[in-house]
Coordinates of C-alpha atoms in Angstrom, one line a residue:
Chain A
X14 CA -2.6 -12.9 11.5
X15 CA 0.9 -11.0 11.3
X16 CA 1.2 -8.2 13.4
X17 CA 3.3 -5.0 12.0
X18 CA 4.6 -2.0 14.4
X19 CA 6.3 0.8 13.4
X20 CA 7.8 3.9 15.2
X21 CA 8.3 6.5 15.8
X22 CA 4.9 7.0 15.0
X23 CA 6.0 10.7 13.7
X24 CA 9.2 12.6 13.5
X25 CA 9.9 15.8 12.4
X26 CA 13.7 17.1 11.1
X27 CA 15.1 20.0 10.1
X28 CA 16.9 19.5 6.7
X29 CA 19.9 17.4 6.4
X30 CA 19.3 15.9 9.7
X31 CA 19.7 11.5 9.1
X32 CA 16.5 9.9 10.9
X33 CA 15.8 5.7 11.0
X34 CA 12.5 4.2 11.0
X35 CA 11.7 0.9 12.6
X36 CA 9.3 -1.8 11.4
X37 CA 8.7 -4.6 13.4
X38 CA 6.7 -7.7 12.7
X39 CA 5.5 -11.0 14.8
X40 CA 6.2 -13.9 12.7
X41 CA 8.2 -15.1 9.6
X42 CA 7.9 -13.0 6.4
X43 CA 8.6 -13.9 2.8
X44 CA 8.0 -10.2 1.4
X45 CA 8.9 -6.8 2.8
X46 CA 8.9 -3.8 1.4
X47 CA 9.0 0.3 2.2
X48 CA 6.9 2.9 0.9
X49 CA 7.0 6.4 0.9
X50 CA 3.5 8.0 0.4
X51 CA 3.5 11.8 -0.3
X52 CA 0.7 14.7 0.6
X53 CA -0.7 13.6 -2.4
X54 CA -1.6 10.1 -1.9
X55 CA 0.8 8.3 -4.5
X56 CA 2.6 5.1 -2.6
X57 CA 6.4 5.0 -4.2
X58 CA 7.9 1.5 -3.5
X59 CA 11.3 2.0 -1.8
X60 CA 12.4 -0.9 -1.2
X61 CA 12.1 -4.9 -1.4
X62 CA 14.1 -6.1 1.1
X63 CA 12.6 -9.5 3.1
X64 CA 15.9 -10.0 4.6
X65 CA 19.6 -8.4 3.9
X66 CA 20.7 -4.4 3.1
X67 CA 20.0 -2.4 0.2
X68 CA 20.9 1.1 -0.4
X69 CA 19.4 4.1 -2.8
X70 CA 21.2 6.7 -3.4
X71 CA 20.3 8.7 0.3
X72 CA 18.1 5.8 1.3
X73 CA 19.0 2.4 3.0
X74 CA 17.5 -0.3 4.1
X75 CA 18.3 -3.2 6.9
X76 CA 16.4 -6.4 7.8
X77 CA 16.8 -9.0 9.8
X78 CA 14.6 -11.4 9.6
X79 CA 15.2 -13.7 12.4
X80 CA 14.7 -10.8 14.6
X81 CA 11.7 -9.7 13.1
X82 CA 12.6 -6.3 12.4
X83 CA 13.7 -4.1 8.9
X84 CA 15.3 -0.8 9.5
X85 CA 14.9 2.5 7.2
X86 CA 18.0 5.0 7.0
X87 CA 17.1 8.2 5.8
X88 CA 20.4 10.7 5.5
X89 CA 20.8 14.2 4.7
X90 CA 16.8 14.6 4.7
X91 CA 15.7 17.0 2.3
X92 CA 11.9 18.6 2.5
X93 CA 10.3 16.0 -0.5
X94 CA 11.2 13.4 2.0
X95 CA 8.3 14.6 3.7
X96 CA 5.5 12.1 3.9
X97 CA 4.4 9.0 5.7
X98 CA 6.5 5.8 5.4
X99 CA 4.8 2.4 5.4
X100 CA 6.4 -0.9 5.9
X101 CA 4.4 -3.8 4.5
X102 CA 4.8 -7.9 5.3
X103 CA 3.7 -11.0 3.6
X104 CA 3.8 -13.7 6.1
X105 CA 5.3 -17.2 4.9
X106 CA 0.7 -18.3 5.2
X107 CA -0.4 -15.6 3.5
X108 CA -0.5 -13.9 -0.2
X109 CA -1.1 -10.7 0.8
X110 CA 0.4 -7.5 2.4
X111 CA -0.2 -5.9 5.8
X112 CA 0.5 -2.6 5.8
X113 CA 2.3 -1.0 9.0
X114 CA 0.3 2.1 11.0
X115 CA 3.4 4.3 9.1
X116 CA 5.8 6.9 10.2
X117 CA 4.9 10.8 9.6
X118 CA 7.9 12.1 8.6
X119 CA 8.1 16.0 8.5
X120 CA 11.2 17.7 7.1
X121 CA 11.0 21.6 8.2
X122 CA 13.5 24.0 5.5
Chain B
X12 CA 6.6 1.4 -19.3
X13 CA 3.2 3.6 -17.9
X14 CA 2.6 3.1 -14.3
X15 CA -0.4 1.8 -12.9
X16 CA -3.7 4.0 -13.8
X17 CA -6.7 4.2 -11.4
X18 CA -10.1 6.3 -12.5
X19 CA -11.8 8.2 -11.8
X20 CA -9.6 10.0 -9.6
X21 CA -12.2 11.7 -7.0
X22 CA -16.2 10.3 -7.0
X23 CA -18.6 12.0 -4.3
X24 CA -21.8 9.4 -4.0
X25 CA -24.5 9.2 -1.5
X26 CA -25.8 7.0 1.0
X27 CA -27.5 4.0 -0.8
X28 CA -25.5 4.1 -4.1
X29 CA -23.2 2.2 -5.6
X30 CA -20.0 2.7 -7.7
X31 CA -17.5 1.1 -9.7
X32 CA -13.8 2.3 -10.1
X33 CA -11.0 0.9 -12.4
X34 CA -7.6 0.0 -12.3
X35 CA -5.1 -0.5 -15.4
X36 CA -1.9 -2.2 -14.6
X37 CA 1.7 -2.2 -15.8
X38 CA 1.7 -3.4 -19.0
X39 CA 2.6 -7.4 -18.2
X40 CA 1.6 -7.9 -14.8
X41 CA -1.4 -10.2 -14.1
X42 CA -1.8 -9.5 -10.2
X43 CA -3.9 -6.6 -9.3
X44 CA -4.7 -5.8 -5.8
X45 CA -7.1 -3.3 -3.8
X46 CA -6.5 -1.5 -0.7
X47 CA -8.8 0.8 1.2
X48 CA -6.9 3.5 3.1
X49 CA -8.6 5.4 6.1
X50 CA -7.0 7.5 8.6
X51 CA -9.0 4.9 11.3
X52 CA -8.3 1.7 9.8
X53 CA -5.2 2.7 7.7
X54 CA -4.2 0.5 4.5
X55 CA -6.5 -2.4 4.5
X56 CA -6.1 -5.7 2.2
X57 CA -9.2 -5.9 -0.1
X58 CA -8.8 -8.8 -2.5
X59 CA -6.1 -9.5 -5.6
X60 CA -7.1 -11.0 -8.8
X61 CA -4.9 -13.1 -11.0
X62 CA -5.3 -14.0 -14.6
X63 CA -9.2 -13.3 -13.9
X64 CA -9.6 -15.2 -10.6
X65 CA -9.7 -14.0 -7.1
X66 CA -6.4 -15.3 -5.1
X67 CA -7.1 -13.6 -2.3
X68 CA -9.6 -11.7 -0.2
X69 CA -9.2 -9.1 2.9
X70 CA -11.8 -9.0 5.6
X71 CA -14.4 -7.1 4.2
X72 CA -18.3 -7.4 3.9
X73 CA -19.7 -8.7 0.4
X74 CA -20.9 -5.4 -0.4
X75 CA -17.1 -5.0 -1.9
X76 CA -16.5 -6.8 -4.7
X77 CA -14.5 -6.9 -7.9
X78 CA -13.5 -8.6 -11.6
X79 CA -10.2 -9.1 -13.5
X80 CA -10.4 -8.9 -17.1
X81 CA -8.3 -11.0 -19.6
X82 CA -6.5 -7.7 -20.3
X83 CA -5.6 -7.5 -16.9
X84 CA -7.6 -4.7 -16.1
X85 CA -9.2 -4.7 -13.0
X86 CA -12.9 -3.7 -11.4
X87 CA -13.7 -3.2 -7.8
X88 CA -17.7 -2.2 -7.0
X89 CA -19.1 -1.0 -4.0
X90 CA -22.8 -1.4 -3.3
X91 CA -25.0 0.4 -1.1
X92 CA -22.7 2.6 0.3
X93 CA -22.4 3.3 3.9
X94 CA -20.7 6.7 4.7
X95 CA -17.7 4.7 6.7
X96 CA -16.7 4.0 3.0
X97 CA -15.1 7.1 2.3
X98 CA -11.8 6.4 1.9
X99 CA -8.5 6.0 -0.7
X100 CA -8.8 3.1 -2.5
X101 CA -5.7 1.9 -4.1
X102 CA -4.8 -0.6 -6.6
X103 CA -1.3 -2.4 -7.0
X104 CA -0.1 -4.3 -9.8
X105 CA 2.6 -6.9 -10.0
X106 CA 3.7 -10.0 -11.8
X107 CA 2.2 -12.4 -9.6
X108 CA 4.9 -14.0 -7.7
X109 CA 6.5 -12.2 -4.4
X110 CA 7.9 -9.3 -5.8
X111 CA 7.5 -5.2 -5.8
X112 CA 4.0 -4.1 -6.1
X113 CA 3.9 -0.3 -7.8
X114 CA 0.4 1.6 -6.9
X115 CA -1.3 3.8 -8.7
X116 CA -2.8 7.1 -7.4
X117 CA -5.6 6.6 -6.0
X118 CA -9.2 7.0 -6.3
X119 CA -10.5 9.2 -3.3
X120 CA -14.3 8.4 -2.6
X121 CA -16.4 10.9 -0.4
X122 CA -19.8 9.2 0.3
X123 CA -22.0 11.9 1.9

């Protein structure tokens, strides 16, 4: 099945500091998305972005699909960014989503 | 619209037992899907129902299994539990198609 890496596996910033998060992925998607899970547990859908750029307010998000790779921009971090960020793939055999190991993201006042 | 509710929210069994949470989509959507999130194994595919069917299923032993209501509401039961289930279990709801799925919080399962 698809394979999904993402790094750096944790990062920490002090706040207003701009970080990106990489997600890559071995095969053909139809389906990516971002999350952003907080110390609670709650999974937030960022973004659904299988191929092009979207943007959020503070948040972007890059991917280019023939390369196999998305690309989360983070800028001007504040601390409720903290939390882990998963990137999750549905491959063009599949119906459902792999989930990326995530990126710990710690954002220190 | 409300967001996707799971219950209960925390559950402490034992060894042996079994136990049934539930998950409520978004009013509309007829997908529901189950993930099991351990800080070993991370966010693992369980299954996804659709208008009461299974679509889907993850790679897990039958001991996991679940149900999909006409009202869209959605079932997953564990039997005999083995302490290695401990774990978030999350459901996601969506429309069906390839689209956003929203989660809902959670139900946190300690099996001691």
């Amino acid at each position: 099945g698809i394979q999904v890496e993402q790094s750096p596996p944790d990062l920490i910033l002090q706040e207003g500091a701009n970080s990106t998060l990489r997600c890559n992925f071995s095969d053909s998607v139809n389906n990516l998305q971002w999350f952003h899970q907080n110390p609670w547990g709650q999974l937030i859908n960022l973004f659904y972005i299988p191929s092009g750029t979207k943007q959020n307010g503070r948040l972007s998000a890059t991917t280019v699909a023939t390369e196999r790779y998305s690309l989360l921009y983070i800028s001007s971090s504040q601390t409720t960014d903290s939390g882990v960020y998963f990137c999750a793939v549905v491959d063009n055999y599949g119906q459902n989503f792999v989930f990326g190991p995530g990126t710990r993201l710690s954002v220190l006042p | 619209k409300a967001g996707v509710t799971q219950t209960p929210r925390y559950l402490i069994k034992t060894r042996g037992q079994q136990v049934t949470l539930s998950c409520s989509p978004i009013s509309g959507h007829r997908s529901v899907s189950w993930y099991q999130q351990t800080p070993g194994q991370g966010l693992q595919f369980l299954f996804e129902y659709f208008s009461e069917t299974q679509r889907n299923k993850g790679n897990f032993p039958g001991r996991f299994s679940g149900r999909q209501f006409s009202n869209s509401r959605s079932e997953m039961n564990v039997s005999t539990l083995e302490l290695g289930d401990s774990a978030l279990y999350l459901c996601a709801s969506s429309g069906g198609g390839q689209e956003t799925q929203y989660f809902g919080p959670g139900t946190r399962l300690l099996v001691l």
